[in-house]
Coordinates of C-alpha atoms in Angstrom, one line a residue:
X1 CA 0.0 0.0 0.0
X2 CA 1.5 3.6 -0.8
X3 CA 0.3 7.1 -1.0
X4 CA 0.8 10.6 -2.2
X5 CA 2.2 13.3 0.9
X6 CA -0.2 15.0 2.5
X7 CA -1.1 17.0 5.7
X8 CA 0.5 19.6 7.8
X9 CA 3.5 21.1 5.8
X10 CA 6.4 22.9 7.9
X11 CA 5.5 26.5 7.9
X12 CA 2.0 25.9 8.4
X13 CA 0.2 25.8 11.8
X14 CA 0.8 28.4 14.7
X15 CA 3.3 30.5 15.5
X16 CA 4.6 28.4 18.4
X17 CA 4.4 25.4 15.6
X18 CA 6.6 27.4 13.1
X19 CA 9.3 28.3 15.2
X20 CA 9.6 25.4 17.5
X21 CA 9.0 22.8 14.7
X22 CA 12.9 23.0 13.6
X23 CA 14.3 22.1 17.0
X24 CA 12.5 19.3 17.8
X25 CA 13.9 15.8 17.3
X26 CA 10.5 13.2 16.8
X27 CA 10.4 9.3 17.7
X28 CA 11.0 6.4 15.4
X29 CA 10.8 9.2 12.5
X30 CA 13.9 9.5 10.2
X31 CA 14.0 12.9 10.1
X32 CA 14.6 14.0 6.7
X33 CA 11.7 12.4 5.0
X34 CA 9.2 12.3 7.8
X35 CA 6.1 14.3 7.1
X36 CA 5.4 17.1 10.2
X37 CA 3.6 16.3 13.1
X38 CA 0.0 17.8 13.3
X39 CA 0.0 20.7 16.0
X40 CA -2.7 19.5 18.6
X41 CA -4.1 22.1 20.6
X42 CA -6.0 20.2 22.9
X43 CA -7.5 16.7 24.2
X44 CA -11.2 15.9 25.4
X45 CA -12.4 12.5 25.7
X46 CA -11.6 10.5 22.9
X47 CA -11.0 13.5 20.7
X48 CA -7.4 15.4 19.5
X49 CA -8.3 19.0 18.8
X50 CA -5.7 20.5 15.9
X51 CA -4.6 23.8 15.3
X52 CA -6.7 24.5 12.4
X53 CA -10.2 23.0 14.3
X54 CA -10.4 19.5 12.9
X55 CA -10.7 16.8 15.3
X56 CA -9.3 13.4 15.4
X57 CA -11.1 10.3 17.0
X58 CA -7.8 8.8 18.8
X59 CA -7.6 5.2 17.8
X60 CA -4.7 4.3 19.7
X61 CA -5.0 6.1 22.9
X62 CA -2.1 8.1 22.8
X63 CA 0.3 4.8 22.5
X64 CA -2.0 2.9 24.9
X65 CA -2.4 5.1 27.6
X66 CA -5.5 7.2 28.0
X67 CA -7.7 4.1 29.1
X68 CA -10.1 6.8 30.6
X69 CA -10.3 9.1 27.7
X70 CA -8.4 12.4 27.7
X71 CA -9.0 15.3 30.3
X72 CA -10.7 12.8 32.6
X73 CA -12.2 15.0 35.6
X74 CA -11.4 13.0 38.2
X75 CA -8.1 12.5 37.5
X76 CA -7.6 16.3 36.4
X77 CA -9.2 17.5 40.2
X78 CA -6.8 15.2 41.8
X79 CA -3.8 16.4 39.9
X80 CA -5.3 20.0 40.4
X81 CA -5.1 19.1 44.3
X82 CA -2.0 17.4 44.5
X83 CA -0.1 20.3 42.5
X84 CA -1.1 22.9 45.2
X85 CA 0.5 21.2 48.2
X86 CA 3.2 19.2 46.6
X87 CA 4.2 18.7 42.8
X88 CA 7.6 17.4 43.9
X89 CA 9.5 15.5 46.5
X90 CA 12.9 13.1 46.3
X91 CA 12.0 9.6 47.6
X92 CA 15.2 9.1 48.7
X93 CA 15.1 9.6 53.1
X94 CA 11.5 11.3 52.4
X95 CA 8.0 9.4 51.7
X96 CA 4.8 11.2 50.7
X97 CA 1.2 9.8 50.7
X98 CA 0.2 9.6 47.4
X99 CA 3.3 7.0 46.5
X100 CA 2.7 5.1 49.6
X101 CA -0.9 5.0 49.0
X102 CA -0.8 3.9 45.8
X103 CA 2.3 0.9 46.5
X104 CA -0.8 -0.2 48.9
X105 CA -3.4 -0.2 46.3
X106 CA -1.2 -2.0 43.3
X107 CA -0.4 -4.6 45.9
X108 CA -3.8 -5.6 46.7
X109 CA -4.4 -5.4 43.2
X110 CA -1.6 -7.9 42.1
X111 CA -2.1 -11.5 42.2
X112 CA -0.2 -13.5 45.0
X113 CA 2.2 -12.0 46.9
X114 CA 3.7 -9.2 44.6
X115 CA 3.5 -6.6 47.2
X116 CA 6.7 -4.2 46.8
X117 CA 6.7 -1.6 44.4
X118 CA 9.7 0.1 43.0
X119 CA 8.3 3.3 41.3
X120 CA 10.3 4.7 38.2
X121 CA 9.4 7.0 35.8
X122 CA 9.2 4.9 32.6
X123 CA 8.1 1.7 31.4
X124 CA 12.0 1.3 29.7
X125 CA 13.3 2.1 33.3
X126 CA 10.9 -0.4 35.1
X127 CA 12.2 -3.3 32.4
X128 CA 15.5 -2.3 33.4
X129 CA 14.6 -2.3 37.2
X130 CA 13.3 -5.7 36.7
X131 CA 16.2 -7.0 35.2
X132 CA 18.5 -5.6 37.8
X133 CA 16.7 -7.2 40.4
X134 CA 16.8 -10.6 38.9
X135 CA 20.3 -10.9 38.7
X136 CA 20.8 -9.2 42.1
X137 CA 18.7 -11.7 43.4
X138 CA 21.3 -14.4 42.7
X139 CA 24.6 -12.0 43.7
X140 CA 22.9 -11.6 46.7
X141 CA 22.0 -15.5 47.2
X142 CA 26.4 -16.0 45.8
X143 CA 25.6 -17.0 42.7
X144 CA 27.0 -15.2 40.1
X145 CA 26.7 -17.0 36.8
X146 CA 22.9 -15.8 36.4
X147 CA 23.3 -12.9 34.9
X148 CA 21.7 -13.6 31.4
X149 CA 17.5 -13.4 30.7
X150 CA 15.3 -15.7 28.3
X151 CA 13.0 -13.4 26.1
X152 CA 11.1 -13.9 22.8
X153 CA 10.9 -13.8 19.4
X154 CA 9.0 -10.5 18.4
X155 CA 9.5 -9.1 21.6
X156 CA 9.4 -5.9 22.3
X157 CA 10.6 -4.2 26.2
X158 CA 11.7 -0.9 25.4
X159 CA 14.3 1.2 23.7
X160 CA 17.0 1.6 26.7
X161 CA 20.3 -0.9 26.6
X162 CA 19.2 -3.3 28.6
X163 CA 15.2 -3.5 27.6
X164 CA 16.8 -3.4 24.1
X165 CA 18.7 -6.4 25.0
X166 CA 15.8 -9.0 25.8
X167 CA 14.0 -7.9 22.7
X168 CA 14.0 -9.1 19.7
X169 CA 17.1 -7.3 17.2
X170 CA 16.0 -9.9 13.9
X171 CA 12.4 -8.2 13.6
X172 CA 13.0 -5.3 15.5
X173 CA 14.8 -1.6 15.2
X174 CA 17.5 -2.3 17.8
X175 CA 19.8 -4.9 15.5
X176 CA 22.8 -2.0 14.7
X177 CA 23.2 -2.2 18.1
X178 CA 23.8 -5.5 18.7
X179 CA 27.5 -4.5 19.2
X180 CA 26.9 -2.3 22.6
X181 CA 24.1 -5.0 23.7
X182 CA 24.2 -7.6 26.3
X183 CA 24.2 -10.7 24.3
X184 CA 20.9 -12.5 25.7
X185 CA 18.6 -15.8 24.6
X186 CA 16.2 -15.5 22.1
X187 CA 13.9 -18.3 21.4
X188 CA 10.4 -19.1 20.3
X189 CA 7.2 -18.5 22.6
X190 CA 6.3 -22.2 23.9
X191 CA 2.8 -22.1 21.6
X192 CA 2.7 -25.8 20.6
X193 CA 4.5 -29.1 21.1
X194 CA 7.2 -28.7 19.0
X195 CA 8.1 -25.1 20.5
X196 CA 7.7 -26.3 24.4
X197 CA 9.7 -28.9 23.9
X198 CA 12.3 -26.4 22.1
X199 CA 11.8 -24.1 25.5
X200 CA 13.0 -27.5 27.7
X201 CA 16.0 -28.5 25.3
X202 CA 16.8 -25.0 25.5
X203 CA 16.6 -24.8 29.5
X204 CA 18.8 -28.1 30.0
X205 CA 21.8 -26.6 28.4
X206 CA 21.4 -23.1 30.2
X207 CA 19.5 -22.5 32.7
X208 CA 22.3 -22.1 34.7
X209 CA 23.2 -19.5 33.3
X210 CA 19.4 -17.4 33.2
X211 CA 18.5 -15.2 36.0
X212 CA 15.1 -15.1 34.5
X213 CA 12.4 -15.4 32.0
X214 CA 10.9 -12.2 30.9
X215 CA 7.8 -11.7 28.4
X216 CA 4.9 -9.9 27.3
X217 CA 1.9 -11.7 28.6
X218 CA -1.1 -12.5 26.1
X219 CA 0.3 -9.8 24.0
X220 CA 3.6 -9.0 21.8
X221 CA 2.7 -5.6 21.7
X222 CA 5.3 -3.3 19.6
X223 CA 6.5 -6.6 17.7
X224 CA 3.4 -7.2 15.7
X225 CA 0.6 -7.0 17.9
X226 CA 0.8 -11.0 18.7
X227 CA -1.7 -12.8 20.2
X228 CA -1.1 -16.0 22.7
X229 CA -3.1 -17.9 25.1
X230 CA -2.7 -18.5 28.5
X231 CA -1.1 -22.1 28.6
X232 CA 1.8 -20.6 27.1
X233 CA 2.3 -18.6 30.1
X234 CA 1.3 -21.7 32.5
X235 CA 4.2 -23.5 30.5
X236 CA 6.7 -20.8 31.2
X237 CA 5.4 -20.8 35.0
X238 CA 6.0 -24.5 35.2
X239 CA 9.6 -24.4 33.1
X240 CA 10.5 -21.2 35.6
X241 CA 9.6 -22.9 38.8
X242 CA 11.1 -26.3 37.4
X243 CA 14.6 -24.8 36.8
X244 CA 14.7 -22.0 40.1
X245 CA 14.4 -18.6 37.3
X246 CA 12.2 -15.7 38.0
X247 CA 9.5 -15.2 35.6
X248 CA 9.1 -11.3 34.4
X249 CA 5.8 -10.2 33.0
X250 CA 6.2 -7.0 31.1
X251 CA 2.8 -5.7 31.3
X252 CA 3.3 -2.4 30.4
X253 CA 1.2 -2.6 27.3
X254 CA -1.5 -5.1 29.1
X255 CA -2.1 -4.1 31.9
X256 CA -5.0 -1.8 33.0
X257 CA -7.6 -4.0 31.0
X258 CA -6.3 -4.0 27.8
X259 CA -6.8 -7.5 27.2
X260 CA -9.9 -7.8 29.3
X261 CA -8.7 -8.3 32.7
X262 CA -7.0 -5.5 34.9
X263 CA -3.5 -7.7 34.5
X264 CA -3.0 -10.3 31.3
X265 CA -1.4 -12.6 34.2
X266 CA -4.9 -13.2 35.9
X267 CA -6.5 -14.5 32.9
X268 CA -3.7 -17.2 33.1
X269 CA -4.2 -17.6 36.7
X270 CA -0.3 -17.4 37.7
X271 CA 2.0 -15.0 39.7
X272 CA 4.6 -13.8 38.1
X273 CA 7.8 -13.1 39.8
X274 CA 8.3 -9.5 38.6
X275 CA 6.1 -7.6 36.9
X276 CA 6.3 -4.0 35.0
X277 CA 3.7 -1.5 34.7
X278 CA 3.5 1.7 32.9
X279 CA 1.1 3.4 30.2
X280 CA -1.9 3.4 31.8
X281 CA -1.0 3.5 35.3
X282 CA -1.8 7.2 35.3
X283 CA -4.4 7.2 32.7
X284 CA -2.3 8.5 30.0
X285 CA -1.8 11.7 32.0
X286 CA 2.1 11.7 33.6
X287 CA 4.8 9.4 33.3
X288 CA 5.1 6.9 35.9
X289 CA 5.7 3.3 35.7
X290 CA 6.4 0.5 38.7
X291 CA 8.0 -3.0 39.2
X292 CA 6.2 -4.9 41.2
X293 CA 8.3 -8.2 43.1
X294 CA 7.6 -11.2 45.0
X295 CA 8.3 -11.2 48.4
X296 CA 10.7 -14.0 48.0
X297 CA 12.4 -11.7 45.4
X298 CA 12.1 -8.9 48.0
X299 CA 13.2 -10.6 51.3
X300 CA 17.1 -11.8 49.2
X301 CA 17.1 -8.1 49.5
X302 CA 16.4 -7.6 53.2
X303 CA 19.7 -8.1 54.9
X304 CA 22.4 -6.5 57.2
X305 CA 25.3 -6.0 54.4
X306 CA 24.4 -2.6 52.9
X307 CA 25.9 -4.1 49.5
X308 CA 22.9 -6.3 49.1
X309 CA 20.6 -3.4 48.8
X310 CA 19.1 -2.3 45.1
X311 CA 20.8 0.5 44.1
X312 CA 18.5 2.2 41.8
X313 CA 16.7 6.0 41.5
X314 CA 15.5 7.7 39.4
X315 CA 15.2 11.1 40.1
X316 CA 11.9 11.6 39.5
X317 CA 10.3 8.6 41.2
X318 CA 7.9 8.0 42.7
X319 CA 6.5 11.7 41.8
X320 CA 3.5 12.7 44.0
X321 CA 1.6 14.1 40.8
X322 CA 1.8 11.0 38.9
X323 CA 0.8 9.1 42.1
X324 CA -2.3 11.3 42.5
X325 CA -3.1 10.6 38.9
X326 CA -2.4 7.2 38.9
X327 CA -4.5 6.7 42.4
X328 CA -7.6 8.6 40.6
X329 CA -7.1 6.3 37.6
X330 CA -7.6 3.4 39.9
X331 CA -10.9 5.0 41.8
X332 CA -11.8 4.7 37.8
X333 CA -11.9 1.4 37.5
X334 CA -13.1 0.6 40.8
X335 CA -16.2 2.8 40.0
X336 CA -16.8 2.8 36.7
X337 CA -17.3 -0.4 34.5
X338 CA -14.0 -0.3 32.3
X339 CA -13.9 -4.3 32.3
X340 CA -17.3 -4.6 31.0
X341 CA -16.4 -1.4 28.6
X342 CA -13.4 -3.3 27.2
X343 CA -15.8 -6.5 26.4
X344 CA -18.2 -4.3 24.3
X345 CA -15.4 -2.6 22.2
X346 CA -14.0 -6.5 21.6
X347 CA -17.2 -7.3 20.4
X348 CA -17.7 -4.2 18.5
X349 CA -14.1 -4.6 17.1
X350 CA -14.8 -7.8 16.4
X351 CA -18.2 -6.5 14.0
X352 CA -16.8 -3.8 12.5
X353 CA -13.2 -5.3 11.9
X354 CA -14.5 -8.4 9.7
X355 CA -15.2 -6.8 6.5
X356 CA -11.2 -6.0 6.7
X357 CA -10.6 -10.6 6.2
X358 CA -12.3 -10.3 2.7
X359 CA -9.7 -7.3 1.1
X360 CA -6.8 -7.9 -1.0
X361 CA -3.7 -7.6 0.7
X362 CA -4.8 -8.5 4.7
X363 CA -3.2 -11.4 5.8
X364 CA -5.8 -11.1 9.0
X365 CA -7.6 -10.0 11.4
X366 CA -7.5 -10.4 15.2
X367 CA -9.1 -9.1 18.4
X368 CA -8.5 -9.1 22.0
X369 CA -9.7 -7.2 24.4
X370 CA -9.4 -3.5 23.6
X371 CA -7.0 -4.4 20.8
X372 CA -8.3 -4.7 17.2
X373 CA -5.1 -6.0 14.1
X374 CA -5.8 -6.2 10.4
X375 CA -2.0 -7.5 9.3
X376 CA -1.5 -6.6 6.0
X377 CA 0.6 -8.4 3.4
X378 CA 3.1 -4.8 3.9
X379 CA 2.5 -1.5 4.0
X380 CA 5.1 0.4 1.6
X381 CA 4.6 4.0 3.5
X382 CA 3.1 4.7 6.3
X383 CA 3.3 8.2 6.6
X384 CA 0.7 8.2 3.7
X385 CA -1.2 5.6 5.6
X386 CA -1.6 7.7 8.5
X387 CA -2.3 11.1 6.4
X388 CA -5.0 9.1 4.9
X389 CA -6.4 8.1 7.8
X390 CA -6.6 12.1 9.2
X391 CA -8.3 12.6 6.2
X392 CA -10.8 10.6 7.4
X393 CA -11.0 12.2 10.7
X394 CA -9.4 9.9 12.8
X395 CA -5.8 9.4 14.3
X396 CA -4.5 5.8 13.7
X397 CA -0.8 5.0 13.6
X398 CA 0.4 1.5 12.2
X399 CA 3.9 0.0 12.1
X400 CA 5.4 -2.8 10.3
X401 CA 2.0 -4.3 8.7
X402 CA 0.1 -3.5 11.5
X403 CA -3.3 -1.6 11.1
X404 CA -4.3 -1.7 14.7
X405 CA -7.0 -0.1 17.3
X406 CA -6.6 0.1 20.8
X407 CA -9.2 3.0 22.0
X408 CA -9.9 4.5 25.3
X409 CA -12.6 1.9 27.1
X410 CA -14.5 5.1 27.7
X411 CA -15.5 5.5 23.9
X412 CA -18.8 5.8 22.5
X413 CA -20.5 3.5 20.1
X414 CA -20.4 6.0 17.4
X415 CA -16.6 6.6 17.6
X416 CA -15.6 3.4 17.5
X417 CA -17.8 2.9 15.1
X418 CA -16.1 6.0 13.2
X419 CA -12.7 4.3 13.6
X420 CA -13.3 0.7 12.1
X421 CA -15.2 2.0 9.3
X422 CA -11.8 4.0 8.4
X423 CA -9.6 1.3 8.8
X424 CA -12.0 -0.7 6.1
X425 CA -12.2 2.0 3.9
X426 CA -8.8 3.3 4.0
X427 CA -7.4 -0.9 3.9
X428 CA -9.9 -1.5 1.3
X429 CA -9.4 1.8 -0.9
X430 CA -6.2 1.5 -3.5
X431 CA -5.0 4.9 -3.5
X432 CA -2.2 7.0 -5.3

């Protein structure tokens, strides 16, 4: 699929737009050939207000995070309240309500016993957080030849060194670095016979050397959008507890309901040893992310030599506005029906994403949860891909061959409806 260049052209848009537009370096954009971001002016519900008046219907929250819609009153009051008595604080010798409060909450959330919380201030950092405390886990215990991770093919954990490390270079954008990378395993998820018993072959030669397991529960999010089901998880549970490794589950991207459940790891009815959370922990309104251990994991920690203490923080952790946000975002979905929200925009994605199996050139079409994929055979430029879909008043952003929805769960019938009658026209449409 290709397409002619359209949409906001430098020197267009506001005067803030103009002269800042030339200083800015954008995400996963080469630079040169990238067509300019659209100047938003402002956010309400499931709607991106631009500069010149048009607005959007978000299809992809914001990379996954505005689960409550933009602008979301309660979380705005409680931001509102927290900036007038405390925007800021170190956590390091000083503690503040709203963090404390909201280690409590994610706690009793969490299956099992993952009950302490390591706040950062990224979803990268809290990968990297994870990782650090797997293999200090072992140092701590004397062992010091776990020090390497088990991830997946088409992972995807973030775009710092070691995040970079456990996902997958072959299909990914991190493979020039391979160079400055930890070298780590990279197999196949464990989705059939032939692959679980590749997983056990692969665990008798070196699980000696893992300190861990790490993956992305139910969904490979950033590496395709790739769906699995929960005995694959169950396996890695039973091939983690069979050869001593922590298991990691990044839910970053699943957790919060996406996939229908507050955490992917309850649907599969296991406890993780770590897990990482971002995205919507705040609602799509600050950056904040958390890993979230074992006691087990916790208490190889606990000791009187100072050197077996995690020595880890970021600066901005554990920042009382994000922990407002994030403890409003969690009122939200202990008082409003998001679960039952995200079952009524699968089946609605599910109805007005099958016309997409019957065009030329999509390879499929999947749902789960709040996460609609038509896979295409490729998509040849996606900056036209997106114009096109502006054109047709909504905000969409594949990657790879990826067409994909994830919405707020807050959206009306008529918006979603709005969106997956784009992606069929605009997949269905040839276009110059």
């Amino acid at each position: 699929m290709s397409g002619k260049r359209s949409s906001t052209r430098a020197g267009e848009g506001p005067a803030w737009y103009q002269t800042g537009i030339a200083h800015v370096w954008l995400p996963y954009a080469q630079m040169k050939a990238v067509r300019p971001p659209l100047p938003v002016v402002r956010t309400q519900g499931c709607r991106i207000v631009l500069a010149d008046g048009r607005e959007l219907v978000d299809g992809v929250a914001s990379w996954w995070t505005a689960c409550h819609g933009y602008n979301h009153p309660h979380i705005r009051e409680a931001v509102e309240r927290q900036l007038a008595l405390m925007p800021h604080v170190m956590f390091g010798g000083l503690a503040h309500e709203q963090a404390l409060t909201l280690a409590r909450r994610l706690a009793a959330r969490m299956p099992g016993d993952l009950t302490r919380v390591f706040f950062s201030d990224s979803g990268s950092v809290a990968v990297e957080v994870a990782m650090k405390m797997a293999v200090q886990f072992w140092l701590n215990q004397g062992v010091r030849t776990r020090k390497k991770f088990l991830a997946f093919a088409r992972a995807y954990h973030g775009d710092t060194t070691g995040a970079m490390a456990v996902s997958d270079s072959d299909v990914g954008m991190h493979a020039m670095f391979r160079g400055l990378l930890p070298e780590q395993y990279v197999i196949d998820l464990p989705e059939n016979a032939e692959s679980a018993a590749a997983l056990t072959r692969f665990l008798e030669r070196h699980a000696d050397e893992l300190a861990g397991i790490i993956v992305e529960p139910l969904v490979q999010g950033a590496g395709g959008m790739r769906f699995h089901d929960p005995p694959v998880l169950r396996r890695l549970r039973d091939a983690a507890d069979r050869y001593q490794l922590l298991l990691i589950f990044d839910e970053i991207f699943t957790g919060f309901g996406r996939t229908g459940s507050l955490f992917a790891c309850e649907t599969a009815d296991i406890t993780p040893d770590i897990v990482t959370l971002s995205k919507a922990l705040t609602g799509g309104t600050l950056p904040l992310a958390a890993t979230v251990a074992r006691a087990r994991v916790f208490d190889e920690f606990w000791s009187d030599d100072p050197k077996h203490a995690l020595m880890h923080g970021p600066t901005f952790m554990a920042n009382p506005l994000a922990c407002a946000a994030a403890n409003a975002s969690l009122d939200l979905f202990e008082s409003e029906p998001r679960l039952q929200q995200v079952a009524a925009i699968a089946s609605a994605l599910e109805r007005g994403l099958a016309p997409c199996r019957d065009l030329p050139g999509v390879r499929g079409v999947r749902v789960k949860g709040a996460i609609g994929v038509v896979e295409l055979e490729s998509i040849d430029d996606l900056d036209g891909l997106c114009a096109r879909f502006v054109e047709e008043g909504v905000f969409v952003r594949p990657f790879g061959s990826i067409v994909y929805l994830t919405p707020a769960f807050t959206i009306g019938e008529e918006e979603l409806a709005r969106l997956t009658d784009a992606v069929t026209k605009v997949v269905g449409a040839p276009w110059e």
